[in-house]
Amino acid sequence: MCGTCGCGEENKITYRKAGEKEKLNLEHAHSHSHGNEEYTHDHHHGHLHDHFHEHDHNHATGHATIIPLERNILSKNDLLAERNRGFFEGRNIKAYNLVSSPGSGKTSILERTIREKGTELNCFVIEGDQQTMNDANRIKAAGAPAIQINTGTGCHLDASMVYNAVKALDVSSDSILFIENVGNLVCPSMFDLGESKRVVIISVTEGDDKPAKYPDMFQSSHLCLINKIDLLPYVDFSVENAKETALRVNHHLEFIELSAKTGEGMDKWYQWLANIKTS
Amino acid sequence: MHELSIAMSIAEIVEEEARKAGASRIEIVTIEIGTLSGVMIDALQFAMEEVMLTTSFSGAKINYDIVTAVASCEECCNEFVAEDLFKVCPVCNSSKTYYIRGKELKIKSIEVERDN
């Protein structure tokens, strides 16, 4: 398995539009190479060390050169993310990267959003999961075009996957693109997808210390949706504690409390979406 | 959290840059890591040792330049060492603070030998 993206030769990332039988044959546009064709690894293990190894360079002649690189280790992803971002800005597409732990209600929030505002907002959805078409099918049933990325063993979406998915989905101008990331509060925080805004979702059935346990994600997000507030009377979740902790990590973070089930608070979410500019 | 992936990205960039520079041998790789970059330095060192075995620079020395995170307070303009992501200002106790440094995650330089 390739550790950079979680892909493996036998475990390829797949793309399939909701409602279509065939997987799309998209080029695996990751820019890193697999293997090291250029350099061979020719250690000779097991031979007796009864001879001198030839040392064919001379340190004293000063061939050593320091090459300053100052290159960000995630630069390839970041560059492709900026390319996505430019495309979104040029077409006036508002792109939102939705991140959370599994089960917080990301898909339910999107379903309700599409049912209630789909036509007005012109929504498109990229769904990221390790396996299954379930979420893309749910979104399509709600009324928006959706493409499913199955990352196989990968724990996050990256900019190249979004690049491929956006091309296949043919996202139109003046629209909203929701990118539902793989349910994981850790790994996706380091990978810019080119989104306009990052939205982190927690639900009241989780601990209110999530922002303390996984601060990176809250630090890099713009909006925090607190979902399932209809269940507040039955759980020990303190909205105030959660907000206070999250604000200590990121004092610019905005909050909206809502319930995708009852619809409470959804109007504030729609208002927030309407106020965002792409650039 | 992604130390193996990070190590593989480092190896890839180092080999690519060494090729571009026409290097015959990579001697030293200098990596700059902020204390709040999201990467555990011990885990990265461990991962690098493993990853390097499959590269052309398995014998190279890796320098880790650790950048201590520093934050600045929006309220009182105090600059202070940030121990964690909560970065509360020790002077005025405000959490309205932002990073000046400490998020770095980059390859600073490579030292190579050339054939000519």
mmCIF file of C-alpha atoms in Angstrom:
data_model
loop_
_atom_site.group_PDB
_atom_site.id
_atom_site.type_symbol
_atom_site.label_atom_id
_atom_site.label_comp_id
_atom_site.label_asym_id
_atom_site.label_seq_id
_atom_site.Cartn_x
_atom_site.Cartn_y
_atom_site.Cartn_z
ATOM 1 C CA MET A 1 0.000 0.000 0.000
ATOM 2 C CA CYS A 2 1.125 3.487 -0.736
ATOM 3 C CA GLY A 3 1.216 5.388 2.526
ATOM 4 C CA THR A 4 0.950 8.814 0.912
ATOM 5 C CA CYS A 5 -2.592 8.360 -0.258
ATOM 6 C CA GLY A 6 -3.681 5.031 1.116
ATOM 7 C CA CYS A 7 -4.036 3.669 -2.369
ATOM 8 C CA GLY A 8 -2.574 0.347 -3.269
ATOM 9 C CA GLU A 9 -2.041 -1.437 -6.515
ATOM 10 C CA GLU A 10 -4.826 -3.865 -5.659
ATOM 11 C CA ASN A 11 -6.832 -1.321 -3.769
ATOM 12 C CA LYS A 12 -7.407 1.428 -6.258
ATOM 13 C CA ILE A 13 -9.361 4.565 -5.591
ATOM 14 C CA THR A 14 -12.640 4.400 -7.486
ATOM 15 C CA TYR A 15 -15.083 7.019 -8.714
ATOM 16 C CA ARG A 16 -18.694 6.333 -9.597
ATOM 17 C CA LYS A 17 -21.593 8.686 -10.212
ATOM 18 C CA ALA A 18 -24.774 7.971 -8.292
ATOM 19 C CA GLY A 19 -27.249 6.135 -10.487
ATOM 20 C CA GLU A 20 -24.607 4.775 -12.863
ATOM 21 C CA LYS A 21 -23.566 1.172 -12.944
ATOM 22 C CA GLU A 22 -20.041 1.525 -14.182
ATOM 23 C CA LYS A 23 -17.111 2.868 -12.265
ATOM 24 C CA LEU A 24 -15.439 5.753 -14.045
ATOM 25 C CA ASN A 25 -12.110 5.133 -15.622
ATOM 26 C CA LEU A 26 -10.282 8.158 -14.305
ATOM 27 C CA GLU A 27 -6.611 8.558 -14.499
ATOM 28 C CA HIS A 28 -4.946 8.090 -11.140
ATOM 29 C CA ALA A 29 -3.628 11.625 -11.133
ATOM 30 C CA HIS A 30 -1.552 11.447 -7.992
ATOM 31 C CA SER A 31 1.687 13.072 -8.770
ATOM 32 C CA HIS A 32 3.887 10.847 -6.683
ATOM 33 C CA SER A 33 5.571 7.869 -8.258
ATOM 34 C CA HIS A 34 5.233 4.389 -6.919
ATOM 35 C CA GLY A 35 8.506 2.598 -6.516
ATOM 36 C CA ASN A 36 11.911 3.880 -7.334
ATOM 37 C CA GLU A 37 12.581 3.092 -10.958
ATOM 38 C CA GLU A 38 15.319 5.656 -11.131
ATOM 39 C CA TYR A 39 17.448 4.255 -8.386
ATOM 40 C CA THR A 40 18.118 0.652 -7.774
ATOM 41 C CA HIS A 41 18.766 -0.778 -4.402
ATOM 42 C CA ASP A 42 21.777 -2.936 -4.822
ATOM 43 C CA HIS A 43 23.046 -3.860 -1.401
ATOM 44 C CA HIS A 44 24.909 -7.127 -1.466
ATOM 45 C CA HIS A 45 23.967 -8.722 1.769
ATOM 46 C CA GLY A 46 25.725 -11.768 3.010
ATOM 47 C CA HIS A 47 29.139 -11.280 1.455
ATOM 48 C CA LEU A 48 32.234 -11.445 3.573
ATOM 49 C CA HIS A 49 33.837 -8.159 4.409
ATOM 50 C CA ASP A 50 37.287 -9.283 3.411
ATOM 51 C CA HIS A 51 37.911 -6.561 0.882
ATOM 52 C CA PHE A 52 37.938 -2.806 0.752
ATOM 53 C CA HIS A 53 34.975 -1.058 -0.808
ATOM 54 C CA GLU A 54 36.013 1.362 -3.478
ATOM 55 C CA HIS A 55 35.173 4.870 -2.413
ATOM 56 C CA ASP A 56 34.931 6.694 -5.687
ATOM 57 C CA HIS A 57 34.496 10.266 -4.505
ATOM 58 C CA ASN A 58 36.816 12.526 -2.678
ATOM 59 C CA HIS A 59 35.461 14.685 0.091
ATOM 60 C CA ALA A 60 38.494 16.937 0.003
ATOM 61 C CA THR A 61 37.837 18.123 -3.536
ATOM 62 C CA GLY A 62 34.684 19.866 -2.373
ATOM 63 C CA HIS A 63 32.074 18.619 -4.827
ATOM 64 C CA ALA A 64 29.461 18.769 -2.090
ATOM 65 C CA THR A 65 26.833 21.360 -2.876
ATOM 66 C CA ILE A 66 24.066 22.540 -0.624
ATOM 67 C CA ILE A 67 20.843 22.969 -2.572
ATOM 68 C CA PRO A 68 18.367 25.152 -0.733
ATOM 69 C CA LEU A 69 14.853 23.849 -1.343
ATOM 70 C CA GLU A 70 12.543 25.438 1.250
ATOM 71 C CA ARG A 71 9.916 23.132 -0.130
ATOM 72 C CA ASN A 72 6.763 22.304 1.743
ATOM 73 C CA ILE A 73 6.462 18.558 2.204
ATOM 74 C CA LEU A 74 2.775 18.675 1.269
ATOM 75 C CA SER A 75 3.506 21.066 -1.601
ATOM 76 C CA LYS A 76 2.178 18.784 -4.329
ATOM 77 C CA ASN A 77 -1.189 18.490 -2.658
ATOM 78 C CA ASP A 78 -1.209 22.204 -1.838
ATOM 79 C CA LEU A 79 -0.480 23.193 -5.437
ATOM 80 C CA LEU A 80 -3.236 20.997 -6.791
ATOM 81 C CA ALA A 81 -5.572 22.362 -4.116
ATOM 82 C CA GLU A 82 -4.819 25.896 -5.316
ATOM 83 C CA ARG A 83 -5.567 24.795 -8.857
ATOM 84 C CA ASN A 84 -8.945 23.484 -7.678
ATOM 85 C CA ARG A 85 -9.530 26.721 -5.780
ATOM 86 C CA GLY A 86 -8.830 28.811 -8.869
ATOM 87 C CA PHE A 87 -11.255 26.717 -10.902
ATOM 88 C CA PHE A 88 -13.934 27.153 -8.224
ATOM 89 C CA GLU A 89 -13.398 30.913 -8.078
ATOM 90 C CA GLY A 90 -13.474 31.266 -11.847
ATOM 91 C CA ARG A 91 -16.774 29.437 -12.087
ATOM 92 C CA ASN A 92 -18.226 30.986 -8.942
ATOM 93 C CA ILE A 93 -18.523 27.618 -7.245
ATOM 94 C CA LYS A 94 -18.658 27.723 -3.469
ATOM 95 C CA ALA A 95 -16.867 24.595 -2.285
ATOM 96 C CA TYR A 96 -17.272 23.310 1.259
ATOM 97 C CA ASN A 97 -15.144 20.587 2.789
ATOM 98 C CA LEU A 98 -17.295 18.822 5.392
ATOM 99 C CA VAL A 99 -15.257 17.014 8.025
ATOM 100 C CA SER A 100 -16.270 15.084 11.121
ATOM 101 C CA SER A 101 -15.989 11.762 12.856
ATOM 102 C CA PRO A 102 -18.185 8.997 11.388
ATOM 103 C CA GLY A 103 -21.846 9.229 12.331
ATOM 104 C CA SER A 104 -22.133 12.942 13.121
ATOM 105 C CA GLY A 105 -24.799 13.382 10.453
ATOM 106 C CA LYS A 106 -22.906 14.949 7.541
ATOM 107 C CA THR A 107 -24.982 13.144 4.930
ATOM 108 C CA SER A 108 -28.257 13.795 6.763
ATOM 109 C CA ILE A 109 -27.502 17.527 6.873
ATOM 110 C CA LEU A 110 -26.780 17.468 3.134
ATOM 111 C CA GLU A 111 -29.935 15.487 2.365
ATOM 112 C CA ARG A 112 -32.103 17.998 4.176
ATOM 113 C CA THR A 113 -30.235 20.941 2.636
ATOM 114 C CA ILE A 114 -30.777 19.543 -0.857
ATOM 115 C CA ARG A 115 -34.448 18.724 -0.243
ATOM 116 C CA GLU A 116 -35.180 22.178 1.118
ATOM 117 C CA LYS A 117 -32.811 24.390 -0.880
ATOM 118 C CA GLY A 118 -31.439 22.204 -3.667
ATOM 119 C CA THR A 119 -32.972 24.043 -6.590
ATOM 120 C CA GLU A 120 -32.236 27.488 -5.228
ATOM 121 C CA LEU A 121 -28.629 26.710 -4.296
ATOM 122 C CA ASN A 122 -27.745 24.478 -7.289
ATOM 123 C CA CYS A 123 -25.938 21.818 -5.258
ATOM 124 C CA PHE A 124 -23.394 19.212 -6.319
ATOM 125 C CA VAL A 125 -21.904 16.655 -3.966
ATOM 126 C CA ILE A 126 -18.674 14.683 -3.807
ATOM 127 C CA GLU A 127 -18.923 11.839 -1.325
ATOM 128 C CA GLY A 128 -15.802 10.325 0.226
ATOM 129 C CA ASP A 129 -15.904 6.951 1.944
ATOM 130 C CA GLN A 130 -13.647 3.971 2.102
ATOM 131 C CA GLN A 131 -16.343 1.720 0.654
ATOM 132 C CA THR A 132 -19.922 1.656 -0.689
ATOM 133 C CA MET A 133 -22.097 3.887 -2.880
ATOM 134 C CA ASN A 134 -24.561 4.447 -0.020
ATOM 135 C CA ASP A 135 -23.991 8.147 0.535
ATOM 136 C CA ALA A 136 -23.936 9.143 -3.141
ATOM 137 C CA ASN A 137 -27.171 7.213 -3.636
ATOM 138 C CA ARG A 138 -28.770 9.005 -0.682
ATOM 139 C CA ILE A 139 -27.748 12.376 -2.130
ATOM 140 C CA LYS A 140 -29.055 11.505 -5.577
ATOM 141 C CA ALA A 141 -32.363 10.402 -4.047
ATOM 142 C CA ALA A 142 -32.500 13.770 -2.278
ATOM 143 C CA GLY A 143 -32.141 15.448 -5.659
ATOM 144 C CA ALA A 144 -28.554 16.505 -6.348
ATOM 145 C CA PRO A 145 -25.912 15.115 -8.715
ATOM 146 C CA ALA A 146 -23.372 13.141 -6.705
ATOM 147 C CA ILE A 147 -20.166 11.255 -7.284
ATOM 148 C CA GLN A 148 -18.764 8.730 -4.856
ATOM 149 C CA ILE A 149 -15.045 8.433 -4.239
ATOM 150 C CA ASN A 150 -14.114 5.170 -2.575
ATOM 151 C CA THR A 151 -10.674 5.576 -1.106
ATOM 152 C CA GLY A 152 -10.188 1.873 -0.372
ATOM 153 C CA THR A 153 -7.914 1.964 2.645
ATOM 154 C CA GLY A 154 -7.312 5.728 2.452
ATOM 155 C CA CYS A 155 -8.326 7.761 5.478
ATOM 156 C CA HIS A 156 -8.880 11.139 3.807
ATOM 157 C CA LEU A 157 -9.606 12.833 0.499
ATOM 158 C CA ASP A 158 -6.799 14.733 -1.179
ATOM 159 C CA ALA A 159 -6.725 17.480 -3.783
ATOM 160 C CA SER A 160 -6.104 15.126 -6.712
ATOM 161 C CA MET A 161 -9.155 13.013 -5.883
ATOM 162 C CA VAL A 162 -11.299 16.142 -5.782
ATOM 163 C CA TYR A 163 -9.747 17.309 -9.058
ATOM 164 C CA ASN A 164 -10.746 14.040 -10.746
ATOM 165 C CA ALA A 165 -14.188 13.975 -9.182
ATOM 166 C CA VAL A 166 -14.998 17.571 -10.136
ATOM 167 C CA LYS A 167 -14.132 16.875 -13.766
ATOM 168 C CA ALA A 168 -16.290 13.746 -13.853
ATOM 169 C CA LEU A 169 -19.203 15.391 -12.066
ATOM 170 C CA ASP A 170 -19.101 18.401 -14.413
ATOM 171 C CA VAL A 171 -19.978 20.898 -11.690
ATOM 172 C CA SER A 172 -21.737 23.880 -13.272
ATOM 173 C CA SER A 173 -21.039 27.567 -12.695
ATOM 174 C CA ASP A 174 -22.745 29.559 -9.934
ATOM 175 C CA SER A 175 -23.266 26.495 -7.785
ATOM 176 C CA ILE A 176 -22.414 24.987 -4.424
ATOM 177 C CA LEU A 177 -20.143 21.981 -4.172
ATOM 178 C CA PHE A 178 -20.269 20.003 -0.957
ATOM 179 C CA ILE A 179 -17.288 17.711 -0.469
ATOM 180 C CA GLU A 180 -18.118 15.210 2.234
ATOM 181 C CA ASN A 181 -14.785 13.971 3.476
ATOM 182 C CA VAL A 182 -14.078 10.513 4.871
ATOM 183 C CA GLY A 183 -15.404 10.352 8.451
ATOM 184 C CA ASN A 184 -12.239 11.002 10.428
ATOM 185 C CA LEU A 185 -11.359 13.899 12.704
ATOM 186 C CA VAL A 186 -7.610 13.475 12.374
ATOM 187 C CA CYS A 187 -6.140 12.877 8.921
ATOM 188 C CA PRO A 188 -8.231 15.170 6.679
ATOM 189 C CA SER A 189 -7.079 18.241 8.628
ATOM 190 C CA MET A 190 -3.700 18.292 6.883
ATOM 191 C CA PHE A 191 -5.035 18.048 3.336
ATOM 192 C CA ASP A 192 -6.268 21.168 1.590
ATOM 193 C CA LEU A 193 -8.765 20.281 -1.146
ATOM 194 C CA GLY A 194 -9.124 23.795 -2.540
ATOM 195 C CA GLU A 195 -12.325 24.441 -0.622
ATOM 196 C CA SER A 196 -13.706 27.924 0.012
ATOM 197 C CA LYS A 197 -14.533 27.029 3.601
ATOM 198 C CA ARG A 198 -14.034 24.063 5.879
ATOM 199 C CA VAL A 199 -16.989 22.988 7.992
ATOM 200 C CA VAL A 200 -16.488 20.689 10.978
ATOM 201 C CA ILE A 201 -19.526 18.865 12.321
ATOM 202 C CA ILE A 202 -19.989 17.421 15.792
ATOM 203 C CA SER A 203 -23.130 15.895 17.172
ATOM 204 C CA VAL A 204 -24.420 16.020 20.726
ATOM 205 C CA THR A 205 -24.241 12.244 21.009
ATOM 206 C CA GLU A 206 -20.457 12.605 21.014
ATOM 207 C CA GLY A 207 -18.417 13.963 23.927
ATOM 208 C CA ASP A 208 -18.331 17.745 24.261
ATOM 209 C CA ASP A 209 -14.555 17.438 24.626
ATOM 210 C CA LYS A 210 -14.077 16.556 20.940
ATOM 211 C CA PRO A 211 -12.454 19.939 20.230
ATOM 212 C CA ALA A 212 -9.963 19.276 23.032
ATOM 213 C CA LYS A 213 -9.179 15.780 21.811
ATOM 214 C CA TYR A 214 -8.875 16.668 18.113
ATOM 215 C CA PRO A 215 -7.833 20.318 18.089
ATOM 216 C CA ASP A 216 -6.186 20.323 14.643
ATOM 217 C CA MET A 217 -9.471 19.910 12.837
ATOM 218 C CA PHE A 218 -11.171 22.673 14.800
ATOM 219 C CA GLN A 219 -8.173 24.906 14.323
ATOM 220 C CA SER A 220 -8.358 24.609 10.540
ATOM 221 C CA SER A 221 -12.158 24.962 10.182
ATOM 222 C CA HIS A 222 -14.268 28.074 9.588
ATOM 223 C CA LEU A 223 -17.637 26.874 10.810
ATOM 224 C CA CYS A 224 -18.678 24.284 13.368
ATOM 225 C CA LEU A 225 -22.115 22.711 13.019
ATOM 226 C CA ILE A 226 -23.438 21.158 16.215
ATOM 227 C CA ASN A 227 -25.925 18.552 14.995
ATOM 228 C CA LYS A 228 -28.669 16.460 16.639
ATOM 229 C CA ILE A 229 -29.671 19.197 19.106
ATOM 230 C CA ASP A 230 -33.114 17.581 19.353
ATOM 231 C CA LEU A 231 -31.349 14.955 21.496
ATOM 232 C CA LEU A 232 -29.911 17.456 23.996
ATOM 233 C CA PRO A 233 -32.472 16.625 26.727
ATOM 234 C CA TYR A 234 -31.291 12.997 26.706
ATOM 235 C CA VAL A 235 -27.513 13.377 26.665
ATOM 236 C CA ASP A 236 -24.842 14.990 28.827
ATOM 237 C CA PHE A 237 -23.403 17.106 26.035
ATOM 238 C CA SER A 238 -22.778 20.727 27.034
ATOM 239 C CA VAL A 239 -22.982 23.027 24.026
ATOM 240 C CA GLU A 240 -21.255 25.760 26.022
ATOM 241 C CA ASN A 241 -18.312 23.515 26.956
ATOM 242 C CA ALA A 242 -17.881 22.378 23.385
ATOM 243 C CA LYS A 243 -17.950 25.940 22.058
ATOM 244 C CA GLU A 244 -15.642 27.279 24.729
ATOM 245 C CA THR A 245 -13.060 24.569 24.081
ATOM 246 C CA ALA A 246 -13.247 24.996 20.315
ATOM 247 C CA LEU A 247 -12.876 28.763 20.631
ATOM 248 C CA ARG A 248 -9.711 28.294 22.662
ATOM 249 C CA VAL A 249 -8.223 26.481 19.660
ATOM 250 C CA ASN A 250 -9.677 28.802 17.039
ATOM 251 C CA HIS A 251 -11.269 32.044 18.159
ATOM 252 C CA HIS A 252 -12.509 32.799 14.637
ATOM 253 C CA LEU A 253 -14.665 29.666 14.529
ATOM 254 C CA GLU A 254 -18.385 30.266 13.983
ATOM 255 C CA PHE A 255 -21.085 27.934 15.343
ATOM 256 C CA ILE A 256 -24.532 26.878 14.246
ATOM 257 C CA GLU A 257 -26.633 24.535 16.357
ATOM 258 C CA LEU A 258 -29.081 22.499 14.335
ATOM 259 C CA SER A 259 -30.928 19.263 13.904
ATOM 260 C CA ALA A 260 -31.003 17.656 10.476
ATOM 261 C CA LYS A 261 -33.866 15.495 11.731
ATOM 262 C CA THR A 262 -36.286 18.162 13.001
ATOM 263 C CA GLY A 263 -34.996 21.036 10.864
ATOM 264 C CA GLU A 264 -34.334 23.279 13.844
ATOM 265 C CA GLY A 265 -31.510 25.722 13.102
ATOM 266 C CA MET A 266 -31.260 24.766 9.422
ATOM 267 C CA ASP A 267 -32.302 28.291 8.388
ATOM 268 C CA LYS A 268 -29.150 29.659 10.044
ATOM 269 C CA TRP A 269 -27.068 27.205 8.019
ATOM 270 C CA TYR A 270 -28.760 28.325 4.792
ATOM 271 C CA GLN A 271 -28.158 31.935 5.750
ATOM 272 C CA TRP A 272 -24.476 31.200 6.344
ATOM 273 C CA LEU A 273 -24.203 29.465 2.964
ATOM 274 C CA ALA A 274 -25.845 32.426 1.248
ATOM 275 C CA ASN A 275 -23.421 34.898 2.789
ATOM 276 C CA ILE A 276 -20.206 33.174 1.660
ATOM 277 C CA LYS A 277 -18.349 34.620 -1.303
ATOM 278 C CA THR A 278 -16.021 32.462 -3.361
ATOM 279 C CA SER A 279 -13.186 34.948 -3.348
ATOM 280 C CA MET B 1 -0.355 11.373 12.683
ATOM 281 C CA HIS B 2 0.737 10.840 9.078
ATOM 282 C CA GLU B 3 4.378 10.267 9.696
ATOM 283 C CA LEU B 4 4.802 7.405 7.236
ATOM 284 C CA SER B 5 3.055 9.348 4.480
ATOM 285 C CA ILE B 6 5.128 12.402 5.332
ATOM 286 C CA ALA B 7 8.336 10.353 5.224
ATOM 287 C CA MET B 8 7.376 9.004 1.801
ATOM 288 C CA SER B 9 6.661 12.507 0.528
ATOM 289 C CA ILE B 10 10.054 13.627 1.807
ATOM 290 C CA ALA B 11 11.795 10.748 0.027
ATOM 291 C CA GLU B 12 9.971 11.523 -3.185
ATOM 292 C CA ILE B 13 10.811 15.237 -3.141
ATOM 293 C CA VAL B 14 14.452 14.628 -2.163
ATOM 294 C CA GLU B 15 14.986 12.168 -5.008
ATOM 295 C CA GLU B 16 13.236 14.438 -7.490
ATOM 296 C CA GLU B 17 15.329 17.445 -6.498
ATOM 297 C CA ALA B 18 18.536 15.408 -6.478
ATOM 298 C CA ARG B 19 17.792 14.249 -10.030
ATOM 299 C CA LYS B 20 17.159 17.808 -11.144
ATOM 300 C CA ALA B 21 20.456 18.886 -9.627
ATOM 301 C CA GLY B 22 22.336 16.052 -11.320
ATOM 302 C CA ALA B 23 23.484 14.709 -7.996
ATOM 303 C CA SER B 24 25.390 11.463 -7.794
ATOM 304 C CA ARG B 25 24.998 11.128 -4.088
ATOM 305 C CA ILE B 26 22.854 12.690 -1.373
ATOM 306 C CA GLU B 27 24.803 13.410 1.791
ATOM 307 C CA ILE B 28 22.551 15.427 4.055
ATOM 308 C CA VAL B 29 18.847 16.236 4.072
ATOM 309 C CA THR B 30 17.686 19.051 6.321
ATOM 310 C CA ILE B 31 14.039 19.013 7.335
ATOM 311 C CA GLU B 32 12.297 21.820 9.187
ATOM 312 C CA ILE B 33 9.443 20.830 11.481
ATOM 313 C CA GLY B 34 7.390 23.074 13.689
ATOM 314 C CA THR B 35 6.440 21.714 17.093
ATOM 315 C CA LEU B 36 2.743 22.189 16.180
ATOM 316 C CA SER B 37 2.965 21.003 12.569
ATOM 317 C CA GLY B 38 0.826 17.970 13.382
ATOM 318 C CA VAL B 39 3.762 15.625 12.967
ATOM 319 C CA MET B 40 5.340 13.723 15.852
ATOM 320 C CA ILE B 41 9.052 14.109 15.434
ATOM 321 C CA ASP B 42 10.005 10.751 17.011
ATOM 322 C CA ALA B 43 7.520 8.952 14.794
ATOM 323 C CA LEU B 44 8.819 10.767 11.718
ATOM 324 C CA GLN B 45 12.409 9.807 12.536
ATOM 325 C CA PHE B 46 11.353 6.195 12.869
ATOM 326 C CA ALA B 47 9.399 6.303 9.615
ATOM 327 C CA MET B 48 12.280 8.002 7.771
ATOM 328 C CA GLU B 49 14.678 5.232 8.774
ATOM 329 C CA GLU B 50 12.340 2.663 7.247
ATOM 330 C CA VAL B 51 11.487 4.633 4.124
ATOM 331 C CA MET B 52 15.106 5.524 3.385
ATOM 332 C CA LEU B 53 16.012 1.861 3.006
ATOM 333 C CA THR B 54 14.096 1.857 -0.270
ATOM 334 C CA THR B 55 15.685 5.039 -1.607
ATOM 335 C CA SER B 56 18.912 6.114 -3.222
ATOM 336 C CA PHE B 57 19.934 7.993 -0.078
ATOM 337 C CA SER B 58 19.755 5.240 2.501
ATOM 338 C CA GLY B 59 23.102 6.306 3.931
ATOM 339 C CA ALA B 60 22.375 10.018 4.101
ATOM 340 C CA LYS B 61 22.245 12.017 7.298
ATOM 341 C CA ILE B 62 18.904 13.586 8.142
ATOM 342 C CA ASN B 63 18.972 16.791 10.141
ATOM 343 C CA TYR B 64 15.774 17.728 11.896
ATOM 344 C CA ASP B 65 15.522 21.448 12.551
ATOM 345 C CA ILE B 66 12.833 21.835 15.164
ATOM 346 C CA VAL B 67 11.007 25.155 15.109
ATOM 347 C CA THR B 68 9.487 26.010 18.471
ATOM 348 C CA ALA B 69 5.965 27.325 18.039
ATOM 349 C CA VAL B 70 5.524 30.980 18.858
ATOM 350 C CA ALA B 71 2.180 32.749 19.017
ATOM 351 C CA SER B 72 1.262 36.397 19.253
ATOM 352 C CA CYS B 73 -1.612 37.794 21.274
ATOM 353 C CA GLU B 74 -4.154 39.957 19.461
ATOM 354 C CA GLU B 75 -5.133 41.638 22.709
ATOM 355 C CA CYS B 76 -1.794 42.648 24.209
ATOM 356 C CA CYS B 77 0.695 41.961 21.381
ATOM 357 C CA ASN B 78 2.743 39.698 23.636
ATOM 358 C CA GLU B 79 4.751 37.010 21.838
ATOM 359 C CA PHE B 80 5.114 33.710 23.643
ATOM 360 C CA VAL B 81 6.140 30.092 23.175
ATOM 361 C CA ALA B 82 3.004 28.052 22.386
ATOM 362 C CA GLU B 83 3.066 24.635 24.024
ATOM 363 C CA ASP B 84 -0.083 23.382 22.308
ATOM 364 C CA LEU B 85 -2.855 24.399 19.936
ATOM 365 C CA PHE B 86 -4.714 26.197 22.712
ATOM 366 C CA LYS B 87 -1.966 28.877 22.879
ATOM 367 C CA VAL B 88 -3.352 30.977 25.732
ATOM 368 C CA CYS B 89 -1.443 34.227 26.276
ATOM 369 C CA PRO B 90 0.471 33.951 29.573
ATOM 370 C CA VAL B 91 0.317 37.716 30.133
ATOM 371 C CA CYS B 92 -3.344 38.586 29.641
ATOM 372 C CA ASN B 93 -4.829 35.059 29.558
ATOM 373 C CA SER B 94 -6.500 35.715 26.225
ATOM 374 C CA SER B 95 -6.986 32.921 23.735
ATOM 375 C CA LYS B 96 -7.262 35.381 20.844
ATOM 376 C CA THR B 97 -3.845 34.487 19.599
ATOM 377 C CA TYR B 98 -2.318 33.444 16.308
ATOM 378 C CA TYR B 99 0.798 31.603 15.228
ATOM 379 C CA ILE B 100 3.897 33.353 14.075
ATOM 380 C CA ARG B 101 5.732 30.083 13.572
ATOM 381 C CA GLY B 102 5.546 26.429 14.553
ATOM 382 C CA LYS B 103 3.474 24.977 11.703
ATOM 383 C CA GLU B 104 6.469 24.437 9.404
ATOM 384 C CA LEU B 105 6.743 21.150 7.577
ATOM 385 C CA LYS B 106 9.294 21.471 4.834
ATOM 386 C CA ILE B 107 12.524 20.283 3.321
ATOM 387 C CA LYS B 108 14.959 23.082 3.888
ATOM 388 C CA SER B 109 17.908 21.866 1.848
ATOM 389 C CA ILE B 110 19.808 18.884 0.571
ATOM 390 C CA GLU B 111 23.556 18.547 0.407
ATOM 391 C CA VAL B 112 24.658 16.528 -2.586
ATOM 392 C CA GLU B 113 27.730 15.492 -4.498
ATOM 393 C CA ARG B 114 27.989 15.755 -8.235
ATOM 394 C CA ASP B 115 30.042 13.613 -10.573
ATOM 395 C CA ASN B 116 31.765 16.412 -12.464
#
